[in-house]
Tab-separated table of C-alpha atoms in Angstrom:
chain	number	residue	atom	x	y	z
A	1	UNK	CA	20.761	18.009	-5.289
A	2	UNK	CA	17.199	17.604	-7.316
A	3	UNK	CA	14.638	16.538	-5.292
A	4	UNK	CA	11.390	14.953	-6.730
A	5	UNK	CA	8.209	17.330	-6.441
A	6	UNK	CA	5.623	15.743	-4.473
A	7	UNK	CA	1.670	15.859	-5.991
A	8	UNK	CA	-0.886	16.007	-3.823
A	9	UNK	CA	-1.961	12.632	-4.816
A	10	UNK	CA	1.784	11.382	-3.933
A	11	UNK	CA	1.763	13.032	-0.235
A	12	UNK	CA	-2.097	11.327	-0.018
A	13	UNK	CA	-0.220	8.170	-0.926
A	14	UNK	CA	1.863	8.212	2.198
A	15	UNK	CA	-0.973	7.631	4.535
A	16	UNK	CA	-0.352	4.026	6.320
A	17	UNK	CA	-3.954	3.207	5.873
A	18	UNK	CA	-3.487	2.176	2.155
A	19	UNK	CA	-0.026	-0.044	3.059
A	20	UNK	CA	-2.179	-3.370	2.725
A	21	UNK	CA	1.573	-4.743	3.386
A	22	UNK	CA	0.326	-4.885	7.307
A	23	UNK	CA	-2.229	-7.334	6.738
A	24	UNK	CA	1.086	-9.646	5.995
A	25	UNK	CA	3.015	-9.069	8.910
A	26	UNK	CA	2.489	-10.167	12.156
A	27	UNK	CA	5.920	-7.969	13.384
A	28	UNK	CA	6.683	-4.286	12.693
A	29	UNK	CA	9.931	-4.497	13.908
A	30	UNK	CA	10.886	-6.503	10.668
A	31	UNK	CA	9.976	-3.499	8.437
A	32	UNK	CA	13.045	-3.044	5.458
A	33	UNK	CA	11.275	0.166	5.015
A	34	UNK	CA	10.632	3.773	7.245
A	35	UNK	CA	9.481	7.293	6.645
A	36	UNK	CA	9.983	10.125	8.528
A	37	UNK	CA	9.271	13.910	7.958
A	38	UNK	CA	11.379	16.947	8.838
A	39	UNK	CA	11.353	20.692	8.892
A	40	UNK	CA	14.916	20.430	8.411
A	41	UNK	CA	15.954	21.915	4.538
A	42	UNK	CA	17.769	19.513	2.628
A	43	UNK	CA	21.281	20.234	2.690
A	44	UNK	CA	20.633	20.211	6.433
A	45	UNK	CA	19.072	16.489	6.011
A	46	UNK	CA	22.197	15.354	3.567
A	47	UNK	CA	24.869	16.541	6.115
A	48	UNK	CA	22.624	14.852	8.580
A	49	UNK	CA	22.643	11.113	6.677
A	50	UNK	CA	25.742	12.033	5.498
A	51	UNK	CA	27.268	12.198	9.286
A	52	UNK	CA	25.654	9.115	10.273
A	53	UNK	CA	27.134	7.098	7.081
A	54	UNK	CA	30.425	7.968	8.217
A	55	UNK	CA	29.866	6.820	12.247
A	56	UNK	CA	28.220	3.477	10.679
A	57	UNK	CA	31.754	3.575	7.574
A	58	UNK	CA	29.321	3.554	4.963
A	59	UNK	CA	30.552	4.843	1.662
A	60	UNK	CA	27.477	7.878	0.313
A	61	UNK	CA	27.059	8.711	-3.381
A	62	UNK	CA	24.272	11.277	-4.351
A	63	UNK	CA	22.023	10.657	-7.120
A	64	UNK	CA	18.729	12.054	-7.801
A	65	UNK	CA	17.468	13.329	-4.693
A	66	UNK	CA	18.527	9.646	-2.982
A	67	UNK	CA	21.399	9.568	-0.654
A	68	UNK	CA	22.606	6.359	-1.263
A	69	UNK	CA	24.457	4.660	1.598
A	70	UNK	CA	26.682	1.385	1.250
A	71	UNK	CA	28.356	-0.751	4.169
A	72	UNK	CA	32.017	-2.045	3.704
A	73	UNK	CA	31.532	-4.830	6.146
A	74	UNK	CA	30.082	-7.690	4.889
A	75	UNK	CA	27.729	-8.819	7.073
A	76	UNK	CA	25.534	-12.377	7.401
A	77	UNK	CA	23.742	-11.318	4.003
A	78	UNK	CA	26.224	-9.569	2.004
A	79	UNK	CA	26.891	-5.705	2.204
A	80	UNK	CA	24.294	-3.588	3.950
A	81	UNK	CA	22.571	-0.811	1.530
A	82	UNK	CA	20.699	1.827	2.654
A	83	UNK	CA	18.576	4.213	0.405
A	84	UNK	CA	17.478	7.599	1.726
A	85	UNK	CA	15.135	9.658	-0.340
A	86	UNK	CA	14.327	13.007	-0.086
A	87	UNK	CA	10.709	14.214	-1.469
A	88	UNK	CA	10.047	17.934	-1.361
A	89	UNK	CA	6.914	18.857	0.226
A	90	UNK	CA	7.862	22.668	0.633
A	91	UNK	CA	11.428	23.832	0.484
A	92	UNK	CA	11.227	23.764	4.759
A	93	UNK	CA	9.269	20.368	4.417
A	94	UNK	CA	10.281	17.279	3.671
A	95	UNK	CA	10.001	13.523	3.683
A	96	UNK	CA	12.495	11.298	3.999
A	97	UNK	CA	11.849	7.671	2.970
A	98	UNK	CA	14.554	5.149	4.032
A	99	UNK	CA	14.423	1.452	2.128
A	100	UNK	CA	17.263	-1.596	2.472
A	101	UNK	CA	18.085	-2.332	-0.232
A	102	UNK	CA	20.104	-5.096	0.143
A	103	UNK	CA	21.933	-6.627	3.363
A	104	UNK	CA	20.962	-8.291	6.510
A	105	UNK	CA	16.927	-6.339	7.977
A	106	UNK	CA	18.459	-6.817	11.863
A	107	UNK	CA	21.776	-5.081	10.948
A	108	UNK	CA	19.451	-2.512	9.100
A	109	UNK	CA	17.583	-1.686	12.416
A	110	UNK	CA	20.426	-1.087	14.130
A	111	UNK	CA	21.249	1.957	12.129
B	1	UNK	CA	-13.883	-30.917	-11.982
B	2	UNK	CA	-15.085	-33.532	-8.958
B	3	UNK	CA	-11.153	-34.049	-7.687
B	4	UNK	CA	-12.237	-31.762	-4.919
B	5	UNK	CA	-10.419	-33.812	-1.635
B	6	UNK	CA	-13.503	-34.650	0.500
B	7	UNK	CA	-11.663	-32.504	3.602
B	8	UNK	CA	-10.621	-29.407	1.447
B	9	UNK	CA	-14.572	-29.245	0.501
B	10	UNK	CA	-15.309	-28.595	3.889
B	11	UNK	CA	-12.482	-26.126	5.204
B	12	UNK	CA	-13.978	-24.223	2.318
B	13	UNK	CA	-17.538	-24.825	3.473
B	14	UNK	CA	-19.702	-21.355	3.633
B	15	UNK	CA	-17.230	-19.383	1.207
B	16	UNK	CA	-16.578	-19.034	-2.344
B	17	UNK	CA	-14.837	-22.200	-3.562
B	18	UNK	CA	-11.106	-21.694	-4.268
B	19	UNK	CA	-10.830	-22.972	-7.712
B	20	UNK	CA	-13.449	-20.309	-8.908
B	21	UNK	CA	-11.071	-17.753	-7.319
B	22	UNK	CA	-7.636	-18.787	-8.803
B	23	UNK	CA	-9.629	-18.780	-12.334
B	24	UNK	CA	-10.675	-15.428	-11.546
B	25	UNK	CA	-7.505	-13.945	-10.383
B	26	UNK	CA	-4.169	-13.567	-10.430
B	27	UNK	CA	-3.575	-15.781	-7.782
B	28	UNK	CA	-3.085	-19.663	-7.931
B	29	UNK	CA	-5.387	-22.184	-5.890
B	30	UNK	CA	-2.492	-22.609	-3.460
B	31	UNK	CA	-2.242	-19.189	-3.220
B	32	UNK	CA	-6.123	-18.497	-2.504
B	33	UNK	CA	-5.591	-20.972	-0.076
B	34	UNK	CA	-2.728	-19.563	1.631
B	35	UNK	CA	-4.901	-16.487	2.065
B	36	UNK	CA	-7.643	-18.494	3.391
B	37	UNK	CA	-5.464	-18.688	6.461
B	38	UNK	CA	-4.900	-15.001	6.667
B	39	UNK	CA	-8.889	-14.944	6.549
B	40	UNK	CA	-9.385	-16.680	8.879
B	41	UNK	CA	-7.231	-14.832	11.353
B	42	UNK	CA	-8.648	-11.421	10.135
B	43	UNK	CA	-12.119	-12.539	10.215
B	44	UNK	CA	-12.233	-14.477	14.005
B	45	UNK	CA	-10.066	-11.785	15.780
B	46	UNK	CA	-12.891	-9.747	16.903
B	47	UNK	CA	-16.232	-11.711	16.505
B	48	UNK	CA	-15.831	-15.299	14.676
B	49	UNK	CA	-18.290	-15.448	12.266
B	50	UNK	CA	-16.484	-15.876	8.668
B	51	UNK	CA	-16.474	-12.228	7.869
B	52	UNK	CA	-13.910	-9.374	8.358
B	53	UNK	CA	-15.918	-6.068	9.911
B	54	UNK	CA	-14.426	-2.405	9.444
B	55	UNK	CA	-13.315	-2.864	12.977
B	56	UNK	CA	-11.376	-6.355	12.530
B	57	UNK	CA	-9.927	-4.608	8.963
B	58	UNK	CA	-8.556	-1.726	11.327
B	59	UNK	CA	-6.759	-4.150	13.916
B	60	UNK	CA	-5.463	-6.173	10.416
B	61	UNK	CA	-4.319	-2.614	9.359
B	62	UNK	CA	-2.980	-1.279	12.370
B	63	UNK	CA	-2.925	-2.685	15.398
B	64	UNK	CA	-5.666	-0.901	16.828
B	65	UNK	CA	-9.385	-1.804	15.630
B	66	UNK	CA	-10.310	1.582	16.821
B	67	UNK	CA	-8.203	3.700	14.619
B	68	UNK	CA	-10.510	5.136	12.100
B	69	UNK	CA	-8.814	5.950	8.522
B	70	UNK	CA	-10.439	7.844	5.421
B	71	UNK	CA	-8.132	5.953	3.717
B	72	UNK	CA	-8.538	2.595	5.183
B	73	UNK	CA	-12.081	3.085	4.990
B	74	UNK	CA	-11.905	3.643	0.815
B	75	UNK	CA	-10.037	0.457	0.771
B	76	UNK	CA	-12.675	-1.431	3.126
B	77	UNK	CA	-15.628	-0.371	0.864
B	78	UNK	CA	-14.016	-0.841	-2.116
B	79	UNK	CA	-13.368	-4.506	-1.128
B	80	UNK	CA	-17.064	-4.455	0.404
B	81	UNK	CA	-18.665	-4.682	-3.572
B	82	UNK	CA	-21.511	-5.930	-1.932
B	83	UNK	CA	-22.202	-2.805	0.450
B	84	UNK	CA	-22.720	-5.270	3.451
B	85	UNK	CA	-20.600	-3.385	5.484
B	86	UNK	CA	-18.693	-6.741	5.726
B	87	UNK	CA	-15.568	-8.333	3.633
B	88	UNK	CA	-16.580	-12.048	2.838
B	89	UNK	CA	-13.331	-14.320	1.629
B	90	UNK	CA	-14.719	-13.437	-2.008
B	91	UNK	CA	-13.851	-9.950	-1.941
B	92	UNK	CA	-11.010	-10.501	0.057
B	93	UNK	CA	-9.239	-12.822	-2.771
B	94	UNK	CA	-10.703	-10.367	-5.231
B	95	UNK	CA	-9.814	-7.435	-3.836
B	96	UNK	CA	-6.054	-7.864	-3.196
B	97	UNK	CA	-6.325	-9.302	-6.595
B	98	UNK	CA	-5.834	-5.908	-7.887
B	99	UNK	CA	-2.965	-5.787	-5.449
B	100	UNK	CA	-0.959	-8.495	-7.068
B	101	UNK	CA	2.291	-7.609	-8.851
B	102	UNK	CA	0.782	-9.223	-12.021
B	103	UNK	CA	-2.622	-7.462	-12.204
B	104	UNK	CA	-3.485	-6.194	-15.012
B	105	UNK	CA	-2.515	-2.157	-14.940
B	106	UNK	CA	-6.123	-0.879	-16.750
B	107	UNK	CA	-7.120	-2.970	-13.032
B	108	UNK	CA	-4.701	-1.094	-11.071
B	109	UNK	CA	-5.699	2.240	-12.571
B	110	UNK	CA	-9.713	1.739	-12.155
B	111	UNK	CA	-9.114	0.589	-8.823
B	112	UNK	CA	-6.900	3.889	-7.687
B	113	UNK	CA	-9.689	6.411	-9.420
B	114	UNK	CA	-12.546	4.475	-7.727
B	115	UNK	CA	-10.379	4.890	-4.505
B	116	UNK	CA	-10.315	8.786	-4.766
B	117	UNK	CA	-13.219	9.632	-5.659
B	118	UNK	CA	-14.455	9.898	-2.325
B	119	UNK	CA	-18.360	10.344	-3.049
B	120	UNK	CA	-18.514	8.099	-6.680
B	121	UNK	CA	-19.657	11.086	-8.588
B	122	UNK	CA	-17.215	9.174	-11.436
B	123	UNK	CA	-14.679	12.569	-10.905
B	124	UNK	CA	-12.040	13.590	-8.710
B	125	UNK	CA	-13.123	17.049	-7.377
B	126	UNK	CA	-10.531	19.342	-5.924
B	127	UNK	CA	-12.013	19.664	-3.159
B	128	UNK	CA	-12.085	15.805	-2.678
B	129	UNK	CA	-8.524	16.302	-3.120
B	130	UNK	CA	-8.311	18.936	-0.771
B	131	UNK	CA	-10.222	16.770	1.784
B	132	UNK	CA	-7.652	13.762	1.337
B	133	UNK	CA	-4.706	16.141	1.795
B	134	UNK	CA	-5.854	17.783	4.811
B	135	UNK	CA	-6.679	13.910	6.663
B	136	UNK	CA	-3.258	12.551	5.073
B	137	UNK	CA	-1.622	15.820	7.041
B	138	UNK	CA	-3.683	15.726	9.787
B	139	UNK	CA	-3.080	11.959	10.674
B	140	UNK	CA	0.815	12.798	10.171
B	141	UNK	CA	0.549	15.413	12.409
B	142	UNK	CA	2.234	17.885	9.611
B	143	UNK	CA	1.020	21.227	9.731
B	144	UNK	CA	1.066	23.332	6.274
B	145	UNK	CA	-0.686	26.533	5.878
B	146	UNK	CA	-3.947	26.910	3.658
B	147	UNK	CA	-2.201	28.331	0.717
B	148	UNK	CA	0.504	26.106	0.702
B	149	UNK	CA	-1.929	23.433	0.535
B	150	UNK	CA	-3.889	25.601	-2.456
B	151	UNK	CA	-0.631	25.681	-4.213
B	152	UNK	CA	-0.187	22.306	-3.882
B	153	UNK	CA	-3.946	21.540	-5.229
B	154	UNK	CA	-3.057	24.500	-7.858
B	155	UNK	CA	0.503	22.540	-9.510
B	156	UNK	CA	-1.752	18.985	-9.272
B	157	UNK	CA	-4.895	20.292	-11.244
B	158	UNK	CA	-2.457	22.226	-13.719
B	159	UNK	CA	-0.836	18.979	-14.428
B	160	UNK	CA	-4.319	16.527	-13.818
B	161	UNK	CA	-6.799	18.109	-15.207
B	162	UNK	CA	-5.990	18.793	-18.781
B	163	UNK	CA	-9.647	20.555	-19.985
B	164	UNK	CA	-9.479	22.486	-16.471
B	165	UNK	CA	-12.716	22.103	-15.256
B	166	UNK	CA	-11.790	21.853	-11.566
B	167	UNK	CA	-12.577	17.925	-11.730
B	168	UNK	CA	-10.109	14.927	-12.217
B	169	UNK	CA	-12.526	12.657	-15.203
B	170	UNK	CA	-11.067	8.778	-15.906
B	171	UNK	CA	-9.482	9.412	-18.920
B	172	UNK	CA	-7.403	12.612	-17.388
B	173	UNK	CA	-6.492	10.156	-14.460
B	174	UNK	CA	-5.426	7.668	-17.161
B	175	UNK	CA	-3.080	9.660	-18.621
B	176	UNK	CA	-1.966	11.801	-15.422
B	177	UNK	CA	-0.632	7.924	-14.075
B	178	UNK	CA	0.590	6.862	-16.914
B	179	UNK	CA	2.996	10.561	-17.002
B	180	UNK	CA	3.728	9.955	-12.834
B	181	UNK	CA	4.064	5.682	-12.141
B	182	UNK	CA	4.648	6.130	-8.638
B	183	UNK	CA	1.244	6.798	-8.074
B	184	UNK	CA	0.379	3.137	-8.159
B	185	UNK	CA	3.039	2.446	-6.077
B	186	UNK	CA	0.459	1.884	-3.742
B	187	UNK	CA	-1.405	-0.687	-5.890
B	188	UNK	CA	0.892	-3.427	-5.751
B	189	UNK	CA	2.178	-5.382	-2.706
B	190	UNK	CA	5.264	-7.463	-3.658
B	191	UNK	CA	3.795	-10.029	-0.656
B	192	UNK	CA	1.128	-11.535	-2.293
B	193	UNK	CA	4.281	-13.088	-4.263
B	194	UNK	CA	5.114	-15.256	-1.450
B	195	UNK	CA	2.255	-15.395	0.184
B	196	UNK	CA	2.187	-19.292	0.321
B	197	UNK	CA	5.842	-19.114	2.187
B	198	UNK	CA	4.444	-16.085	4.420
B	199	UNK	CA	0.877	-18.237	5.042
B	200	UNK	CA	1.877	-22.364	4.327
B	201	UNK	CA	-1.801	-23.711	3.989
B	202	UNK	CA	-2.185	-26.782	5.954
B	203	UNK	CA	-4.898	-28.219	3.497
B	204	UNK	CA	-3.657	-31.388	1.811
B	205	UNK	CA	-4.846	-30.913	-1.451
B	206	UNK	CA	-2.910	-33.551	-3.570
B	207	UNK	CA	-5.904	-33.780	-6.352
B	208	UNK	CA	-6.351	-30.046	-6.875
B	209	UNK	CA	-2.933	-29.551	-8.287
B	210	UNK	CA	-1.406	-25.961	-10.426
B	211	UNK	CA	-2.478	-28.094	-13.610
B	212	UNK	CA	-6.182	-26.887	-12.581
B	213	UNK	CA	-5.672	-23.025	-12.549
């Protein structure tokens, strides 16, 4: 899979202390997005979201360094979509960053 | 201009009138209202005096007014155009102004270079770069070894700095952004959409209607 290089500029963007978007909410638990980091290489981090797609039946296509996850049960707001991208820091570092993009935000949490 | 509703005048009273605002900015005299009421819950939560301080910014931000940021701290000062140390409900409209999904982009672009160019020489220096990198790692608790983090600086200047003279000028920062959008990822917040859902304003201003702005 190609992953998208990372400038230093894009891993300075990652720092929560220019996400203004936490002035606006008064509950982080409501958050459509998350970002997590890994040692892990990245076939190790696809079979990883690729494992939990099938516990949660969601159908995964692979497209430009975003695992893209889909749930086939319609839930209270439509089918549940789940983005996971993959941004190369180092070929042993990465960051993943995981965005709903459509569906229900409590369903989203669960998984 | 005098349908200003008698009780609107004096919510207001003290801080930059809202119509001059919307005219100003992107945002609509509803919508400079509805931040109003964030404001005002920024600006009391510490000391109630009208005026968000670095700390009350940082317990905004995250939670925490102790947690010092480099990053948070570029934002606060930029916002601060005054250099008062404080963030009056001017800057705060005008600030997140550049923020707004229908900012101009020249806006959007200023505001970034201004943002990392840590001392204001008017350049991005590597080694502000450098110093950025090493806080944005440290603060994630991601540990990468020194000439990683050259080679990182190294592939960034190659592609940044076109006349290779170690420093990042506006222009080269122009064009670098316009090659990589996601860099101003950052500089929009899709909220400030909705922010009259996400803050209802509970002036009644039937006079000062959208026709105004």
């Amino acid at each position: 899979m190609k992953l998208t290089w990372l400038s230093a500029f894009d891993i300075i963007s990652l720092s929560p202390g220019f996400d203004l978007s936490s002035l606006f909410e008064k509950d982080k638990s409501h958050r459509s997005d998350a970002r997590f980091t890994t040692q892990k290489s990245a076939s190790t981090i696809v079979s990883r979201l690729e494992e939990v797609a099938s516990m949660g039946s969601f159908k995964v296509k692979k497209k430009d360094g975003t695992v893209k996850m889909q749930g086939s049960k319609e839930g209270r707001k439509g089918q549940l979509a789940i983005d996971a991208e993959i941004f190369e820091i180092t070929p042993a570092f990465h960051v993943v960053q995981v965005t709903k993009k459509s569906g229900d935000t409590a369903e989203y949490s669960l998984h | 201009m005098g349908c200003f509703n008698s009780k609107v005048k004096k919510q207001f009273r003290g801080h930059e009138d809202p119509i001059a605002l919307a005219s100003q900015t992107a945002f609509s005299v509803s919508e400079v209202e509805a931040l109003f009421e964030l404001f005002k819950s920024i600006s009391s939560s510490v000391i109630d005096d009208g005026l968000i301080s670095k700390e009350e910014f940082q317990l905004a931000l995250f939670k925490n007014r102790k947690k010092e940021n480099l990053f948070a701290n570029r934002i606060f000062d930029l916002f601060d155009v005054k250099q008062k140390g404080v963030i009056d409900f001017g800057d705060f409209v005008k600030g997140l102004h550049v923020f707004h999904p229908n900012a101009p982009q020249e806006e959007k672009v200023n505001f970034s270079f201004k943002l990392y160019d840590l001392d204001g020489t008017g350049f991005i220096e590597r080694q502000e770069v450098k110093q950025m990198l090493i806080a944005l790692l440290c603060e994630s608790e991601m540990k990468l070894a020194d000439e990683t983090i050259e080679s990182i600086l190294d592939k960034t200047f190659v592609e940044a700095d076109s006349n290779q003279d170690g420093k990042i000028d506006k222009s080269e920062w122009q064009i670098f952004v316009s090659q990589n959008p996601s860099l101003l990822k950052i500089m929009t917040l899709p909220y400030l959409r909705d922010i009259t859902t996400t803050f209802p304003s509970f002036v009644f201003h039937s006079e000062v209607d959208e026709v105004a702005t």
